[in-house]
Every structure is written in C-alpha cells, then in structure tokens.
PDB file of C-alpha atoms in Angstrom:
ATOM      1  CA  GLU A   1     -21.028  34.797   8.760  1.00 37.00           C
ATOM      2  CA  THR A   2     -21.317  30.710   7.526  1.00 35.00           C
ATOM      3  CA  ARG A   3     -17.716  29.983   7.147  1.00 35.00           C
ATOM      4  CA  THR A   4     -17.426  26.868   4.449  1.00 42.00           C
ATOM      5  CA  ALA A   5     -13.851  24.657   5.004  1.00 57.00           C
ATOM      6  CA  THR A   6     -11.640  24.989   2.193  1.00 65.00           C
ATOM      7  CA  GLY A   7      -8.098  23.633   1.371  1.00 74.00           C
ATOM      8  CA  PRO A   8      -6.288  20.877   0.181  1.00 83.00           C
ATOM      9  CA  PRO A   9      -8.093  17.539   0.917  1.00 89.00           C
ATOM     10  CA  PRO A  10      -7.103  15.452   4.372  1.00 95.00           C
ATOM     11  CA  LEU A  11      -3.585  13.289   3.203  1.00 97.00           C
ATOM     12  CA  PRO A  12      -2.571   9.938   4.613  1.00 98.00           C
ATOM     13  CA  LYS A  13      -0.137  10.293   7.286  1.00 98.00           C
ATOM     14  CA  LEU A  14       0.799   7.295   6.447  1.00 98.00           C
ATOM     15  CA  VAL A  15       0.678   4.953   3.054  1.00 98.00           C
ATOM     16  CA  VAL A  16       1.783   0.904   3.300  1.00 98.00           C
ATOM     17  CA  PHE A  17       1.847  -1.342   0.636  1.00 98.00           C
ATOM     18  CA  ASP A  18       2.366  -5.109   0.642  1.00 98.00           C
ATOM     19  CA  LEU A  19       5.165  -6.150  -1.693  1.00 98.00           C
ATOM     20  CA  ASP A  20       4.962  -9.488  -2.842  1.00 97.00           C
ATOM     21  CA  ASN A  21       2.217  -8.847  -5.471  1.00 97.00           C
ATOM     22  CA  THR A  22       1.503  -5.548  -4.788  1.00 98.00           C
ATOM     23  CA  VAL A  23       4.573  -3.843  -5.615  1.00 98.00           C
ATOM     24  CA  TRP A  24       6.503  -5.961  -7.056  1.00 98.00           C
ATOM     25  CA  THR A  25       6.464  -9.841  -9.334  1.00 97.00           C
ATOM     26  CA  PRO A  26       6.585 -12.632  -8.891  1.00 96.00           C
ATOM     27  CA  GLU A  27       5.555 -13.337  -5.083  1.00 96.00           C
ATOM     28  CA  LEU A  28       9.648 -13.978  -3.511  1.00 95.00           C
ATOM     29  CA  TYR A  29       8.798 -17.384  -2.305  1.00 94.00           C
ATOM     30  CA  GLU A  30       7.869 -18.530  -6.441  1.00 94.00           C
ATOM     31  CA  LEU A  31      11.887 -17.610  -6.389  1.00 94.00           C
ATOM     32  CA  TYR A  32      14.381 -20.580  -5.973  1.00 91.00           C
ATOM     33  CA  LYS A  33      17.450 -18.266  -5.034  1.00 93.00           C
ATOM     34  CA  LYS A  34      18.296 -14.721  -4.443  1.00 93.00           C
ATOM     35  CA  PRO A  35      16.647 -13.171  -7.089  1.00 94.00           C
ATOM     36  CA  VAL A  36      18.236 -10.383  -9.594  1.00 94.00           C
ATOM     37  CA  VAL A  37      16.520  -7.179  -9.426  1.00 94.00           C
ATOM     38  CA  GLY A  38      14.762  -5.991 -12.787  1.00 93.00           C
ATOM     39  CA  ARG A  39      15.006  -9.423 -14.270  1.00 95.00           C
ATOM     40  CA  ASP A  40      13.942 -11.688 -11.593  1.00 96.00           C
ATOM     41  CA  ILE A  41      11.172  -9.621 -10.534  1.00 97.00           C
ATOM     42  CA  LYS A  42      10.224  -5.934 -11.036  1.00 97.00           C
ATOM     43  CA  LEU A  43       8.382  -3.828 -10.243  1.00 97.00           C
ATOM     44  CA  PHE A  44       4.679  -2.867 -11.478  1.00 97.00           C
ATOM     45  CA  PRO A  45       4.768   0.456 -13.028  1.00 97.00           C
ATOM     46  CA  ALA A  46       1.743   2.229 -10.761  1.00 97.00           C
ATOM     47  CA  ALA A  47       3.878   1.239  -8.229  1.00 98.00           C
ATOM     48  CA  LEU A  48       7.042   3.023  -9.348  1.00 98.00           C
ATOM     49  CA  LYS A  49       4.334   5.931 -10.338  1.00 98.00           C
ATOM     50  CA  ALA A  50       3.339   6.047  -7.151  1.00 98.00           C
ATOM     51  CA  MET A  51       6.530   6.016  -4.902  1.00 98.00           C
ATOM     52  CA  GLN A  52       8.530   8.429  -7.300  1.00 98.00           C
ATOM     53  CA  GLU A  53       4.914  11.118  -6.490  1.00 98.00           C
ATOM     54  CA  LEU A  54       5.155  10.320  -3.055  1.00 98.00           C
ATOM     55  CA  LYS A  55       8.629  11.049  -2.568  1.00 97.00           C
ATOM     56  CA  SER A  56       8.694  14.515  -5.565  1.00 97.00           C
ATOM     57  CA  GLU A  57       5.514  15.777  -4.980  1.00 97.00           C
ATOM     58  CA  ALA A  58       5.452  18.779  -2.617  1.00 96.00           C
ATOM     59  CA  LYS A  59       1.114  17.572  -1.540  1.00 96.00           C
ATOM     60  CA  TRP A  60       3.329  13.918   0.426  1.00 97.00           C
ATOM     61  CA  SER A  61       5.737  16.174   2.482  1.00 96.00           C
ATOM     62  CA  LYS A  62       3.863  15.474   5.942  1.00 96.00           C
ATOM     63  CA  THR A  63       3.768  11.664   4.966  1.00 98.00           C
ATOM     64  CA  LYS A  64       5.910   8.893   5.832  1.00 98.00           C
ATOM     65  CA  VAL A  65       6.147   5.271   3.629  1.00 98.00           C
ATOM     66  CA  ALA A  66       6.552   2.097   4.750  1.00 98.00           C
ATOM     67  CA  ALA A  67       5.821  -1.762   3.811  1.00 98.00           C
ATOM     68  CA  ALA A  68       3.734  -4.406   5.486  1.00 98.00           C
ATOM     69  CA  SER A  69       4.975  -8.369   4.167  1.00 98.00           C
ATOM     70  CA  ARG A  70       3.995 -11.600   5.225  1.00 97.00           C
ATOM     71  CA  THR A  71       6.996 -13.103   3.504  1.00 96.00           C
ATOM     72  CA  GLY A  72       9.402 -14.925   4.704  1.00 96.00           C
ATOM     73  CA  GLU A  73      12.003 -14.676   2.221  1.00 96.00           C
ATOM     74  CA  ILE A  74      12.927 -11.102   4.515  1.00 97.00           C
ATOM     75  CA  ASP A  75      16.512 -11.014   3.760  1.00 97.00           C
ATOM     76  CA  TRP A  76      15.393 -10.655  -0.031  1.00 97.00           C
ATOM     77  CA  ALA A  77      12.447  -8.273   0.264  1.00 98.00           C
ATOM     78  CA  HIS A  78      15.468  -5.792   2.523  1.00 98.00           C
ATOM     79  CA  MET A  79      17.733  -6.814  -0.959  1.00 97.00           C
ATOM     80  CA  CYS A  80      15.024  -5.745  -3.386  1.00 98.00           C
ATOM     81  CA  LEU A  81      13.530  -2.906  -1.480  1.00 98.00           C
ATOM     82  CA  ALA A  82      17.344  -1.383  -1.098  1.00 98.00           C
ATOM     83  CA  THR A  83      17.918  -1.843  -4.927  1.00 97.00           C
ATOM     84  CA  PHE A  84      14.935  -1.149  -6.531  1.00 97.00           C
ATOM     85  CA  LYS A  85      15.522   2.960  -6.991  1.00 97.00           C
ATOM     86  CA  ILE A  86      12.330   5.294  -7.930  1.00 96.00           C
ATOM     87  CA  ASP A  87      14.642   7.919  -9.004  1.00 96.00           C
ATOM     88  CA  GLN A  88      18.547   8.089  -9.944  1.00 95.00           C
ATOM     89  CA  SER A  89      19.703   8.297  -6.279  1.00 96.00           C
ATOM     90  CA  THR A  90      16.804   7.043  -4.467  1.00 97.00           C
ATOM     91  CA  THR A  91      16.234   3.144  -3.257  1.00 98.00           C
ATOM     92  CA  ILE A  92      12.540   2.499  -1.771  1.00 98.00           C
ATOM     93  CA  ASP A  93      14.654   1.665   1.039  1.00 98.00           C
ATOM     94  CA  ASP A  94      15.099   5.432   1.228  1.00 98.00           C
ATOM     95  CA  LEU A  95      11.696   6.406   0.843  1.00 98.00           C
ATOM     96  CA  MET A  96      10.550   3.861   3.587  1.00 98.00           C
ATOM     97  CA  SER A  97      10.846   5.411   6.605  1.00 98.00           C
ATOM     98  CA  PHE A  98       9.057   1.590   8.520  1.00 98.00           C
ATOM     99  CA  LYS A  99       9.076  -1.871   7.651  1.00 98.00           C
ATOM    100  CA  GLN A 100       7.915  -4.485   8.986  1.00 98.00           C
ATOM    101  CA  ILE A 101       9.163  -7.746   7.193  1.00 98.00           C
ATOM    102  CA  TYR A 102       8.101 -10.891   8.572  1.00 98.00           C
ATOM    103  CA  PRO A 103       5.408 -13.948   8.186  1.00 97.00           C
ATOM    104  CA  GLY A 104       2.094 -13.937  10.526  1.00 96.00           C
ATOM    105  CA  SER A 105      -0.350 -11.607  11.304  1.00 96.00           C
ATOM    106  CA  LYS A 106      -0.351  -8.337   9.399  1.00 98.00           C
ATOM    107  CA  VAL A 107      -2.681  -7.003  12.361  1.00 98.00           C
ATOM    108  CA  ARG A 108       0.902  -7.553  14.162  1.00 98.00           C
ATOM    109  CA  HIS A 109       2.605  -5.301  11.679  1.00 98.00           C
ATOM    110  CA  PHE A 110       0.419  -2.879  11.717  1.00 98.00           C
ATOM    111  CA  LYS A 111       0.705  -2.318  15.422  1.00 98.00           C
ATOM    112  CA  HIS A 112       4.584  -2.075  15.178  1.00 98.00           C
ATOM    113  CA  LEU A 113       4.458   0.271  13.100  1.00 98.00           C
ATOM    114  CA  HIS A 114       1.115   2.119  14.828  1.00 98.00           C
ATOM    115  CA  GLU A 115       4.070   1.938  17.645  1.00 98.00           C
ATOM    116  CA  ASP A 116       7.271   2.894  15.542  1.00 98.00           C
ATOM    117  CA  SER A 117       5.753   6.146  13.579  1.00 98.00           C
ATOM    118  CA  LYS A 118       2.877   7.052  16.235  1.00 98.00           C
ATOM    119  CA  ILE A 119       0.348   7.594  13.901  1.00 98.00           C
ATOM    120  CA  GLU A 120      -2.965   6.876  14.364  1.00 98.00           C
ATOM    121  CA  TYR A 121      -4.574   3.984  12.324  1.00 98.00           C
ATOM    122  CA  SER A 122      -7.345   5.963  10.462  1.00 97.00           C
ATOM    123  CA  ASP A 123      -4.431   8.415   8.764  1.00 98.00           C
ATOM    124  CA  MET A 124      -3.336   4.758   7.586  1.00 98.00           C
ATOM    125  CA  ILE A 125      -3.572   3.983   4.032  1.00 98.00           C
ATOM    126  CA  PHE A 126      -2.828   0.331   3.543  1.00 98.00           C
ATOM    127  CA  PHE A 127      -2.653  -1.705  -0.530  1.00 98.00           C
ATOM    128  CA  ASP A 128      -2.367  -5.579  -0.236  1.00 97.00           C
ATOM    129  CA  ASP A 129      -3.350  -7.944  -2.754  1.00 96.00           C
ATOM    130  CA  ASP A 130      -5.281 -10.416  -0.737  1.00 96.00           C
ATOM    131  CA  THR A 131      -8.231 -10.323   1.203  1.00 94.00           C
ATOM    132  CA  SER A 132      -7.587 -11.451   4.313  1.00 95.00           C
ATOM    133  CA  ASN A 133      -5.231  -9.629   5.005  1.00 96.00           C
ATOM    134  CA  THR A 134      -7.119  -6.318   3.724  1.00 96.00           C
ATOM    135  CA  SER A 135     -10.246  -7.862   6.427  1.00 95.00           C
ATOM    136  CA  GLU A 136      -7.804  -7.589   9.517  1.00 96.00           C
ATOM    137  CA  VAL A 137      -6.544  -3.776   9.325  1.00 98.00           C
ATOM    138  CA  SER A 138      -9.288  -2.406   7.959  1.00 97.00           C
ATOM    139  CA  ARG A 139     -10.837  -3.892  11.871  1.00 97.00           C
ATOM    140  CA  LEU A 140      -7.750  -1.610  13.053  1.00 98.00           C
ATOM    141  CA  GLY A 141      -9.870   1.272  11.440  1.00 97.00           C
ATOM    142  CA  VAL A 142      -6.915   1.349   8.483  1.00 98.00           C
ATOM    143  CA  LEU A 143      -8.964   2.042   5.205  1.00 97.00           C
ATOM    144  CA  CYS A 144      -7.653  -0.708   2.471  1.00 97.00           C
ATOM    145  CA  VAL A 145      -6.665  -1.284  -0.657  1.00 97.00           C
ATOM    146  CA  TYR A 146      -7.446  -4.626  -2.487  1.00 96.00           C
ATOM    147  CA  ASN A 147      -5.051  -4.501  -5.497  1.00 95.00           C
ATOM    148  CA  PRO A 148      -4.979  -8.742  -6.329  1.00 93.00           C
ATOM    149  CA  TYR A 149      -3.394  -8.115  -9.843  1.00 92.00           C
ATOM    150  CA  GLY A 150      -0.384  -5.894  -8.013  1.00 95.00           C
ATOM    151  CA  LEU A 151      -0.818  -1.794  -7.476  1.00 96.00           C
ATOM    152  CA  THR A 152      -2.395  -0.301 -10.800  1.00 96.00           C
ATOM    153  CA  GLU A 153      -2.729   3.042 -11.052  1.00 96.00           C
ATOM    154  CA  LYS A 154      -6.437   3.300 -10.726  1.00 95.00           C
ATOM    155  CA  LEU A 155      -6.327   1.776  -7.615  1.00 96.00           C
ATOM    156  CA  TRP A 156      -3.699   4.037  -5.846  1.00 97.00           C
ATOM    157  CA  ARG A 157      -5.810   6.955  -7.624  1.00 96.00           C
ATOM    158  CA  LEU A 158      -9.185   5.865  -6.041  1.00 95.00           C
ATOM    159  CA  GLY A 159      -7.683   4.624  -2.803  1.00 97.00           C
ATOM    160  CA  ILE A 160      -6.053   8.331  -2.384  1.00 97.00           C
ATOM    161  CA  GLU A 161     -10.034  10.117  -3.138  1.00 96.00           C
ATOM    162  CA  GLU A 162     -12.207   7.560  -1.030  1.00 96.00           C
ATOM    163  CA  PHE A 163      -9.295   8.046   2.197  1.00 97.00           C
ATOM    164  CA  SER A 164      -9.881  12.382   1.052  1.00 97.00           C
ATOM    165  CA  LYS A 165     -13.092  12.196   0.644  1.00 96.00           C
ATOM    166  CA  ARG A 166     -14.018   9.700   3.790  1.00 96.00           C
ATOM    167  CA  ARG A 167     -11.753  11.646   5.829  1.00 95.00           C
ATOM    168  CA  ALA A 168     -13.019  14.768   4.946  1.00 95.00           C
ATOM    169  CA  LYS A 169     -16.875  13.985   5.424  1.00 95.00           C
ATOM    170  CA  GLY A 170     -15.058  13.103   9.383  1.00 94.00           C
ATOM    171  CA  ASP A 171     -15.804   9.307   8.869  1.00 95.00           C
ATOM    172  CA  ARG A 172     -12.927   7.223  10.277  1.00 95.00           C
ATOM    173  CA  SER A 173     -13.823   4.347   9.965  1.00 95.00           C
ATOM    174  CA  GLY A 174     -11.591   1.596   8.523  1.00 95.00           C
ATOM    175  CA  ALA A 175     -13.143  -0.800   4.994  1.00 95.00           C
ATOM    176  CA  THR A 176     -11.847  -2.207   2.332  1.00 95.00           C
ATOM    177  CA  ILE A 177     -12.008  -0.836  -0.726  1.00 94.00           C
ATOM    178  CA  GLY A 178     -11.157  -2.600  -4.383  1.00 87.00           C
ATOM    179  CA  LYS A 179     -11.979  -5.530  -6.431  1.00 64.00           C
ATOM    180  CA  THR A 180     -12.829  -7.851  -4.831  1.00 56.00           C
ATOM    181  CA  SER A 181     -14.564  -9.995  -7.634  1.00 44.00           C
ATOM    182  CA  TYR A 182     -12.208 -13.057  -9.376  1.00 41.00           C
ATOM    183  CA  TYR A 183     -12.502 -11.359 -12.617  1.00 38.00           C
ATOM    184  CA  TYR A 184     -10.845  -8.764 -13.999  1.00 40.00           C
ATOM    185  CA  ASP A 185     -12.711  -5.775 -15.310  1.00 40.00           C
ATOM    186  CA  ASP A 186     -11.371  -2.835 -16.279  1.00 42.00           C
ATOM    187  CA  ASP A 187     -14.241  -0.756 -15.432  1.00 39.00           C
ATOM    188  CA  TYR A 188     -14.602   1.733 -12.776  1.00 37.00           C
ATOM    189  CA  ASP A 189     -16.958   0.268 -11.351  1.00 39.00           C
ATOM    190  CA  ASP A 190     -16.412  -2.524 -10.565  1.00 41.00           C
ATOM    191  CA  ASP A 191     -12.985  -1.856  -9.173  1.00 43.00           C
ATOM    192  CA  TYR A 192     -15.220   0.128  -6.298  1.00 42.00           C
ATOM    193  CA  ASP A 193     -16.709  -2.854  -4.146  1.00 47.00           C
ATOM    194  CA  GLU A 194     -16.349  -1.698  -0.460  1.00 51.00           C
ATOM    195  CA  ASP A 195     -16.098  -3.633   2.497  1.00 51.00           C
ATOM    196  CA  GLU A 196     -16.998  -2.236   5.630  1.00 50.00           C
ATOM    197  CA  ASP A 197     -15.731  -3.657   8.417  1.00 46.00           C
TER     198      ASP A 197
END
C-alpha cells in the first residue's frame, strides 16, 4: 500500500524582517531627529498584517520572529519596535524573539540569529528591500524575498507559499525571489523573479 504524506505545508521556523523600507518607512537615516512613531515613521500595512497573522494564527505557533537590520540608528530602531503595536497589547518588540540591529554585513546578523535560535538557515525566510542583502544571505541557505517598495501582502504570500512548496519537495537551498526589476508592475508574473545562488 502506498501512502502519501498529507498534512500542513512546511512553514519557516524563523521569519526574519529587515526594518527600514520593509517594515516601516522612511528609512531611519533619512530622519534628522528622533522620530515620532505614527507621525514621522509609519508601518507598511502588509507588514502589520503579516505580524498580526504571525501572532494570532495557530499555524504559526511554533514559528519565531526576528529582525535583521543594518541601520546605524540602533536606539531609534529599538524605540520603534517597542512603540509600534500590532494589537492592543503587543508591540513588534514583544513579537520578535531575536533582534540583530547594527551596521555591517547581514551574514553576521544571520550567523548570530542561527547561534541564538538554534534554527537551521534552511528553516528561515527573510524579507528585505536590498538585493545585496538577499544575495549574500541566500548563499547561507535562507529563502529570501526581495521587496523593494516595502513588504506587500502579495510578496508576503508569495514568500510563504514558495517556502512551503520548496521545502515540501525537499529543496532546502537558498534563493532570492520577488521583484528584481526596477519598474513596479502589479502583475503576479513580474513579482516572481528568482535568483538562485
């Protein structure tokens, strides 16, 4: 008798977000003084929705959330995480189990995330607006989603679906998916460009 494996699709064990131009806008370096959250700096609606989903939906109960940011405005970034709320009682800081926020190569950020979380790179997904970051992190085995205009709901869904599809087939390699062209186009096909490393 042949059995087919059924059950929920594989999900990332660690969802990692860049901050500037992925979770919020504008980028912190563009500000001249400590930002007022909600006035000077705002969340992308899809980032808020993704974090609400990660907190509330049962399918994500075994998944951890992290930040990997190269900003030089480290104190401001931590202040924003501690101030932005995803619901009445939970801040982004509360949701995130791990935070790597400092200038430098994101390979270093991910090495620390791996050491701190004990989660394999192939069990991580990373959302970022900079192809230099996604290119180097994907070489570690992380599935990266390039979101040049901030996280969108379409790119959130594409990333999670692609992670599940690849891991269900046994593909544990890293790659970068998402918009790789300069011009913005709403067509789904243009959303899906892949850069295998």
